[in-house]
Coordinates of N, CA and C in Angstrom, one line a residue:
X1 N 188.2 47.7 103.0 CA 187.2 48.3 102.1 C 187.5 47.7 100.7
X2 N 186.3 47.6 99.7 CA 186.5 46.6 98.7 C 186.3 48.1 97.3
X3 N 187.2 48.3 96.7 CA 187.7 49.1 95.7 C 187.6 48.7 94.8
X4 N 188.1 49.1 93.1 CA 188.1 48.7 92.1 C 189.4 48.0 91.7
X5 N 190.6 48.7 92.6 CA 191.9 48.1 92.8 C 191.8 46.8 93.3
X6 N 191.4 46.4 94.2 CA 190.9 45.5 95.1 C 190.0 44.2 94.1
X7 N 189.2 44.3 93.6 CA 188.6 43.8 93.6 C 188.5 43.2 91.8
X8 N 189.5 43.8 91.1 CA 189.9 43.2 89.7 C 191.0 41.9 89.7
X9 N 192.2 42.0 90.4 CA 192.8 40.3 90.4 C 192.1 39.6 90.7
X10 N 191.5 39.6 91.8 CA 190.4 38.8 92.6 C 189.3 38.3 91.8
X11 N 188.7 38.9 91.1 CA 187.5 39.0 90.4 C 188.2 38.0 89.2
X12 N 189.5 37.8 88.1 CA 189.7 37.0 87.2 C 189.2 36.2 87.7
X13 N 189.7 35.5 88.4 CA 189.6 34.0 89.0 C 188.1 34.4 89.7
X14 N 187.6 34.7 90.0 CA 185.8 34.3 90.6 C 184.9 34.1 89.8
X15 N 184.1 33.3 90.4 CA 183.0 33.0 89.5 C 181.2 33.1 89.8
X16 N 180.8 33.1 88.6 CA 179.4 33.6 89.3 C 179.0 32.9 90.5
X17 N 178.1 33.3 91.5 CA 177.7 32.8 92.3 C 176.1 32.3 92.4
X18 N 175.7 32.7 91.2 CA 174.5 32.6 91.1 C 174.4 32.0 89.9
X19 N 175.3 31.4 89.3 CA 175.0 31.3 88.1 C 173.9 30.5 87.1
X20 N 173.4 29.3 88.1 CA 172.2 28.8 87.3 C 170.8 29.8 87.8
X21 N 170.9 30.1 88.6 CA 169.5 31.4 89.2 C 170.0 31.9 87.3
X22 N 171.0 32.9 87.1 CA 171.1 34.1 86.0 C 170.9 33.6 84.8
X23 N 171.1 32.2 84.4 CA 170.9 31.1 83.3 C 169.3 31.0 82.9
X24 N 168.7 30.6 84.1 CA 167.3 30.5 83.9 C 166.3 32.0 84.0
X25 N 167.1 33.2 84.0 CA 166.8 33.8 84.6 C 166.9 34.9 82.9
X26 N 167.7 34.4 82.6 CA 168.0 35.1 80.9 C 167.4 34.3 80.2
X27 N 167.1 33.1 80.2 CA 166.2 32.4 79.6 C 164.7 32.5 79.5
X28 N 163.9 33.3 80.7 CA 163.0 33.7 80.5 C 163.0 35.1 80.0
X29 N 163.8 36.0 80.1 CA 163.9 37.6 79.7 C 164.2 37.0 78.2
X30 N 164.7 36.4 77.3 CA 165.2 36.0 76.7 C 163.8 35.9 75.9
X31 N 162.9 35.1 76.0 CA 161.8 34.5 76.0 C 160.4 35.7 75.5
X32 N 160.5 36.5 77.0 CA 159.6 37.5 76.6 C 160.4 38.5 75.9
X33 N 161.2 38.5 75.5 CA 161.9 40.0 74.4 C 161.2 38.9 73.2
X34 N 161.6 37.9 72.5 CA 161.3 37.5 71.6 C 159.9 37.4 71.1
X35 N 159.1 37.5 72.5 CA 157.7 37.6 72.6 C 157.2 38.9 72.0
X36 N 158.0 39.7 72.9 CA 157.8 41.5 72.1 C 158.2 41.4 71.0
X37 N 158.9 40.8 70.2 CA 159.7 41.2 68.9 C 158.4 40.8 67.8
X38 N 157.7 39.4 68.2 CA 157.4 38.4 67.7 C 156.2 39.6 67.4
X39 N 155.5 40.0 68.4 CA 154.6 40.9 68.2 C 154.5 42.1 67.0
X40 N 155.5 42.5 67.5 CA 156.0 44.1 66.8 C 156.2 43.6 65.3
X41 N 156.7 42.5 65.3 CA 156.8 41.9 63.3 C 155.3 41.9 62.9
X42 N 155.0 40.8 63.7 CA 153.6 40.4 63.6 C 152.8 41.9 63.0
X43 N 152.6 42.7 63.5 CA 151.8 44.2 63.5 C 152.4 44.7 62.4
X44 N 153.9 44.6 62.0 CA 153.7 45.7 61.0 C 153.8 44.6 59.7
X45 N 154.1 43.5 59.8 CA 153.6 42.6 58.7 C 152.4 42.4 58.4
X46 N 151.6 42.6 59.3 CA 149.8 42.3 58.8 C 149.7 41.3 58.9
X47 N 150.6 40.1 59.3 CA 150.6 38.4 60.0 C 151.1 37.8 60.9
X48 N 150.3 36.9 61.2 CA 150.9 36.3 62.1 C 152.4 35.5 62.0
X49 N 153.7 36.1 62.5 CA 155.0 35.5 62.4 C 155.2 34.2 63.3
X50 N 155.8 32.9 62.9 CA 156.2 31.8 63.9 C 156.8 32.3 65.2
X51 N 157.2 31.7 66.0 CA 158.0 32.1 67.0 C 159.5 31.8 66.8
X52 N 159.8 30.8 65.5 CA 160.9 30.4 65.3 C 161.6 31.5 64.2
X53 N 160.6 31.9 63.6 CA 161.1 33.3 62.9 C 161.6 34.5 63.7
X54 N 160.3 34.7 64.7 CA 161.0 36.1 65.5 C 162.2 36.4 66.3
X55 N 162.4 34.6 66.7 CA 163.6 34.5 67.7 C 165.2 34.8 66.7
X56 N 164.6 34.0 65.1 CA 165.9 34.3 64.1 C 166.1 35.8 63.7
X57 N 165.2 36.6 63.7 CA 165.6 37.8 63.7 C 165.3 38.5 65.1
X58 N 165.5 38.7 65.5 CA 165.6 38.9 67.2 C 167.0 38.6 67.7
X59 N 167.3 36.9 67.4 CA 168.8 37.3 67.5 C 170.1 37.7 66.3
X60 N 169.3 38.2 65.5 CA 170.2 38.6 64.4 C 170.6 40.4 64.7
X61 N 169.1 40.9 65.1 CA 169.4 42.0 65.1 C 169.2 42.9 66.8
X62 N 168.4 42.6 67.7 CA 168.3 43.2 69.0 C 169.0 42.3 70.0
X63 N 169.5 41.2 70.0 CA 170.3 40.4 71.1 C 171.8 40.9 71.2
X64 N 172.2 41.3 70.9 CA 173.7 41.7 71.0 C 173.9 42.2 71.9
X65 N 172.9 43.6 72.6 CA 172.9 44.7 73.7 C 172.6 43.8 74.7
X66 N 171.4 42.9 74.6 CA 170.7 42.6 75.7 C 171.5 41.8 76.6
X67 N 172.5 40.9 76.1 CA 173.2 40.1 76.9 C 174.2 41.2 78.5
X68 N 174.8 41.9 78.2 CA 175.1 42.8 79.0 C 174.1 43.3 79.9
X69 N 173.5 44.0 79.0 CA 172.1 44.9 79.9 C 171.5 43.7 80.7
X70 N 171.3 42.4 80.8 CA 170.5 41.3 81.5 C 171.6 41.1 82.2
X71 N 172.9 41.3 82.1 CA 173.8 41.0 83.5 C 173.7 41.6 84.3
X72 N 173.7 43.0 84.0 CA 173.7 44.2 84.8 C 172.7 43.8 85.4
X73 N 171.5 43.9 85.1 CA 170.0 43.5 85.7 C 170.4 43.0 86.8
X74 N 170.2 41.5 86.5 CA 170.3 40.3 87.0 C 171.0 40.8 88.7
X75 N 172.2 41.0 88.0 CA 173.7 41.4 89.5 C 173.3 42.7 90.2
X76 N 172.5 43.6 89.7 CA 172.1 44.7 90.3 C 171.0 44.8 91.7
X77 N 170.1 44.0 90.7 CA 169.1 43.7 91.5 C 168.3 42.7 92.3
X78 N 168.6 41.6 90.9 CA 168.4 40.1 91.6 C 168.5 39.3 92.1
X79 N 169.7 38.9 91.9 CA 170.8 38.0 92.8 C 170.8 38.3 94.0
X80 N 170.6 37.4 94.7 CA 170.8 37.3 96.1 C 172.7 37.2 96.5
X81 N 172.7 36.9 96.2 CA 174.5 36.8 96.6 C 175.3 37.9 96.0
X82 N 174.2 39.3 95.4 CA 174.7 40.3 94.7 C 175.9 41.2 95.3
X83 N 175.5 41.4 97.0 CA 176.4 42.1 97.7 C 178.2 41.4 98.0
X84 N 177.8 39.5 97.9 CA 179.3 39.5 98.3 C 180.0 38.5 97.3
X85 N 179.2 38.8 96.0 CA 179.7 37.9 94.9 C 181.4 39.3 94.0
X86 N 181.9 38.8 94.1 CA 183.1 39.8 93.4 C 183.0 39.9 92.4
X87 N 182.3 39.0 91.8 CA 182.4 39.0 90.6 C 181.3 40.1 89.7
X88 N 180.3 39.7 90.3 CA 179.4 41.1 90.4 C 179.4 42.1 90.3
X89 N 180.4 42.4 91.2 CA 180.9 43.9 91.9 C 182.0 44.0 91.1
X90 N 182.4 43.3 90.4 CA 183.4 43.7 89.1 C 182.8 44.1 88.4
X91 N 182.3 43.1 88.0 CA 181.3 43.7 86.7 C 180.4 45.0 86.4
X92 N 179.6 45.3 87.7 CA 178.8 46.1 87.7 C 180.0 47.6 88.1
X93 N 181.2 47.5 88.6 CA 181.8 48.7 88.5 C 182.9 49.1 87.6
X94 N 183.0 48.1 86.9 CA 183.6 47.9 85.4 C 182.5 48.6 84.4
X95 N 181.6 48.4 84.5 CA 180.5 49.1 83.5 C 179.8 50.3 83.4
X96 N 180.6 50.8 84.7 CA 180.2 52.1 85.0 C 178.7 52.6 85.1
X97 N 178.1 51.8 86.0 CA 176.3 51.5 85.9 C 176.1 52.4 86.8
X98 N 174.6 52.7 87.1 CA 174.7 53.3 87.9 C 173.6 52.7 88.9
X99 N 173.4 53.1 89.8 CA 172.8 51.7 91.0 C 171.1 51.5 90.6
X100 N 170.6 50.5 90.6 CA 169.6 49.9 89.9 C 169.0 50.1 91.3
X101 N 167.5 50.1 91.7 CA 166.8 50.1 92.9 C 165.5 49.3 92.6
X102 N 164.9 48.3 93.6 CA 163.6 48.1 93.5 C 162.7 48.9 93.4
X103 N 161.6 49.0 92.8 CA 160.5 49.6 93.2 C 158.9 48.8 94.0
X104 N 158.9 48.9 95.1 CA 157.6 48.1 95.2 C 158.4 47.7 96.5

């Protein structure tokens, strides 16, 4: 049985299993947040903002959380190799999450 004891030496040394899936995969989530941000400026500025503006404040001030919260995602639900990646299963029981479900 695979525990928290179990599964933290092990876990140093592993590596994502998915890792270009989770790359391209934060790169689009990545994409539409700045999309929402870009918006939300846009509206209460009364103009239209660049996209190169919204991304510079976007990652100045709401990217810091999101990188976590998009792993969690990602390893919870996404990933196909979510069940026997360790490294995953570190992470996600190191963070004290709590189980993410499809809907649909």
């Amino acid at each position: 049985m695979i525990n928290e004891q179990t599964i933290k030496p092990e876990a140093q040394h592993a590596h994502c299993t998915g890792v270009h899936e989770l790359i391209d995969w934060e790169i689009v989530q990545h994409r539409r947040a700045v999309d929402m941000h870009r918006l939300e400026l846009s509206k209460k500025q009364g103009r239209c903002i660049s996209w190169d503006d919204a991304e510079e404040d976007y990652s100045r001030y709401d990217s810091v959380s999101r990188g976590e919260q998009w792993r969690v995602e990602f390893c919870g639900m996404i990933c196909k190799h979510r069940s026997s990646c360790l490294l995953a299963l570190h992470f996600l029981q190191s963070k004290h999450t709590v189980a993410l479900h499809k809907a649909g």
